[in-house]
mmCIF file of C-alpha atoms in Angstrom:
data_model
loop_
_atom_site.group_PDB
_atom_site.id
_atom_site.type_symbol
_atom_site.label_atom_id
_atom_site.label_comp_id
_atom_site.label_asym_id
_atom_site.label_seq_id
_atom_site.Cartn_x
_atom_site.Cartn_y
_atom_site.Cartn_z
ATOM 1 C CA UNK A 1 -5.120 254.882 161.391
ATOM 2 C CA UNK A 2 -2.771 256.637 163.765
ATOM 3 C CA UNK A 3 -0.346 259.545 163.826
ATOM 4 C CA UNK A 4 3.096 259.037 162.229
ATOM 5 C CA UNK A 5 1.275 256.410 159.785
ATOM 6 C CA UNK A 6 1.838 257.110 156.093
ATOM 7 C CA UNK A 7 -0.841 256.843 153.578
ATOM 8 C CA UNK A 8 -1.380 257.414 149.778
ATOM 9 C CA UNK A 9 -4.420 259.928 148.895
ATOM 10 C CA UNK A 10 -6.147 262.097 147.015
ATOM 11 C CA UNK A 11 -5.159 265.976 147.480
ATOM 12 C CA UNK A 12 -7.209 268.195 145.869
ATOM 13 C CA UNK A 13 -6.320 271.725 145.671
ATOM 14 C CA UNK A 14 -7.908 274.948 143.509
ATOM 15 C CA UNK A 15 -7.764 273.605 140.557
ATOM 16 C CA UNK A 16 -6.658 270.323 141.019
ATOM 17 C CA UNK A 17 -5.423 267.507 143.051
ATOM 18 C CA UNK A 18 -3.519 264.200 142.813
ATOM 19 C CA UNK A 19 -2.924 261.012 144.511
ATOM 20 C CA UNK A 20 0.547 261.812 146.924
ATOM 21 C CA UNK A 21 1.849 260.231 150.019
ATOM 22 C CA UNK A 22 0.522 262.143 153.459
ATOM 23 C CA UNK A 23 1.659 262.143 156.832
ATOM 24 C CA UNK A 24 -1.000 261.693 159.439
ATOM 25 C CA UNK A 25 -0.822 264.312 162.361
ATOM 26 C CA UNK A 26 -4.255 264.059 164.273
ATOM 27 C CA UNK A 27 -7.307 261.644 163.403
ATOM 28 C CA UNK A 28 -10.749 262.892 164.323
ATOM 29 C CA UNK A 29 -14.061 261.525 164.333
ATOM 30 C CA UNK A 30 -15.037 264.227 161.219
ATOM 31 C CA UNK A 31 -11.672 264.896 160.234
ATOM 32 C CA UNK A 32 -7.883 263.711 159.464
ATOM 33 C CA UNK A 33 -5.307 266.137 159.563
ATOM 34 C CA UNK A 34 -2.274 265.481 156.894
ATOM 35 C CA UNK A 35 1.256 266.952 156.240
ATOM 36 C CA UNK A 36 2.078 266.205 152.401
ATOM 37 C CA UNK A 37 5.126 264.085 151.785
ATOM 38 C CA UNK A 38 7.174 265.515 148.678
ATOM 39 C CA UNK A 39 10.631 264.235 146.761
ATOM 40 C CA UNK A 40 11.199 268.172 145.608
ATOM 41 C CA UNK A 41 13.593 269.394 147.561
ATOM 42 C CA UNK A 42 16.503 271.162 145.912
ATOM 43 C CA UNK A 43 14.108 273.592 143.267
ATOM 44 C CA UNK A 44 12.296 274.867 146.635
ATOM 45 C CA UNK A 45 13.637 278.096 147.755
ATOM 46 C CA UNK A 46 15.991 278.483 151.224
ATOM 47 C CA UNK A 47 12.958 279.622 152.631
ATOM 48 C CA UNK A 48 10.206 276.695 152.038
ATOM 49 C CA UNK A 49 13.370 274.126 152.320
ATOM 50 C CA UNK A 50 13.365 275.219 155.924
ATOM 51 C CA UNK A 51 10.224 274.140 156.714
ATOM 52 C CA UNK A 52 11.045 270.731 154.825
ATOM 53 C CA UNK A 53 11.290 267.999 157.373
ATOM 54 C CA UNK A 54 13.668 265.182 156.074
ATOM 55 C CA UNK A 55 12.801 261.483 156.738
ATOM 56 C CA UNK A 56 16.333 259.617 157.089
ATOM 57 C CA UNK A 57 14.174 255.894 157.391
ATOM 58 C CA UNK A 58 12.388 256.758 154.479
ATOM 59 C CA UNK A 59 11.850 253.096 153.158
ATOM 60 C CA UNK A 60 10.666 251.783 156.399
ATOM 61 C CA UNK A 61 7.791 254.715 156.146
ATOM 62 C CA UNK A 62 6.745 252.982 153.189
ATOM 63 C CA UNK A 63 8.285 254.998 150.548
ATOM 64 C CA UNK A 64 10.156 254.623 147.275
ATOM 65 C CA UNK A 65 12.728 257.561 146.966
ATOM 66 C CA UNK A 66 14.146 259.938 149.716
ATOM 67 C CA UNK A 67 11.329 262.266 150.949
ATOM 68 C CA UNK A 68 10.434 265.138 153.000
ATOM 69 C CA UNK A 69 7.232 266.296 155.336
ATOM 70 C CA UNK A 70 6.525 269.283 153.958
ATOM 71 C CA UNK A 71 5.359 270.977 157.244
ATOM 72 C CA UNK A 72 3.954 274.422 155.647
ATOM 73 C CA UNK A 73 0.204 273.167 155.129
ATOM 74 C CA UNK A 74 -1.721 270.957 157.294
ATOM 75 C CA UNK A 75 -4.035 269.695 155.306
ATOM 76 C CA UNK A 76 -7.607 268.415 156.459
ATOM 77 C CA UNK A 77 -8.992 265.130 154.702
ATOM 78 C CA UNK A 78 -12.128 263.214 155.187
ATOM 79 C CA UNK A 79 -11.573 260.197 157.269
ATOM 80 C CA UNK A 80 -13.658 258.417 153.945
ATOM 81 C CA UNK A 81 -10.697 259.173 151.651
ATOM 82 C CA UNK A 82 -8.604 256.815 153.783
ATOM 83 C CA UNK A 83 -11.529 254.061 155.041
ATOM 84 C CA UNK A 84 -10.717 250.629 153.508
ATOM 85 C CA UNK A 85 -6.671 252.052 152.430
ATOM 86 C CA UNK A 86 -3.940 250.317 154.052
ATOM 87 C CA UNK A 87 -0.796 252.684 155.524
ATOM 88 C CA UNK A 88 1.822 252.710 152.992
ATOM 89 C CA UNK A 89 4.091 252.527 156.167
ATOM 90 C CA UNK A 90 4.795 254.612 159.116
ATOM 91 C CA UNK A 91 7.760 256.793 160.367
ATOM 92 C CA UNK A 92 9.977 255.143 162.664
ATOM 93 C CA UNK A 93 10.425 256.361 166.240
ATOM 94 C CA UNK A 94 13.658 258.320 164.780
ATOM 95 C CA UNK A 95 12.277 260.117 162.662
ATOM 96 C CA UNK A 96 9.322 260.942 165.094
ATOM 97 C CA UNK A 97 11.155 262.012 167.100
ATOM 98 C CA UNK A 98 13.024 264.001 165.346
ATOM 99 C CA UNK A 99 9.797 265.560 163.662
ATOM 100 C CA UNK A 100 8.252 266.575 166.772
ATOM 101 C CA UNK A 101 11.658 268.707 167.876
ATOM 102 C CA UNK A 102 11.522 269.973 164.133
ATOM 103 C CA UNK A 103 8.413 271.076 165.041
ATOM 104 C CA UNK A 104 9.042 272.855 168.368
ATOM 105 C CA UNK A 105 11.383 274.863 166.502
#
């Protein structure tokens, strides 16, 4: 498991959760830090789509329909939710890139 790799999870959330693509960030002994990767794009406001990270080599992270890192959460995961998973696929060195200047915005 290593940053920029893309997995599929369980999110839980007050009330709920579901199984959704993540991006990993930082992997800790206790802990795995996540951004969630979304398809909803154009019903988000001007101000969330701002903070929507586009991935332009989507299907070589792995993924089925032109998505976004939505960068407004970093979520925390056990490491236990991924153990035995293999990475749906990882971003490419583009789009890390590219991420990590989003970022520094």
């Amino acid at each position: 498991m290593n940053i920029f790799d893309v997995f599929i999870a369980y999110v839980s959330w007050d009330g709920g959760g579901k199984m959704r693509p993540v991006l990993i960030i930082e992997h800790q002994e206790t802990v795995v830090l996540v951004f969630n990767i979304t398809t909803q794009f154009e019903s988000k406001s001007e101000t969330v789509r701002s903070k929507y990270f586009k991935i332009t080599d989507w299907q070589q992270a792995g993924l089925d329909k032109p998505s976004y890192v939505d960068t407004t959460t970093i979520r925390d995961l056990p490491p236990k939710v991924l153990e035995g998973k293999s990475e749906t696929g990882k971003l490419t060195k583009f789009d890390a890139q590219r991420l990590i200047e989003f970022l520094a915005k």
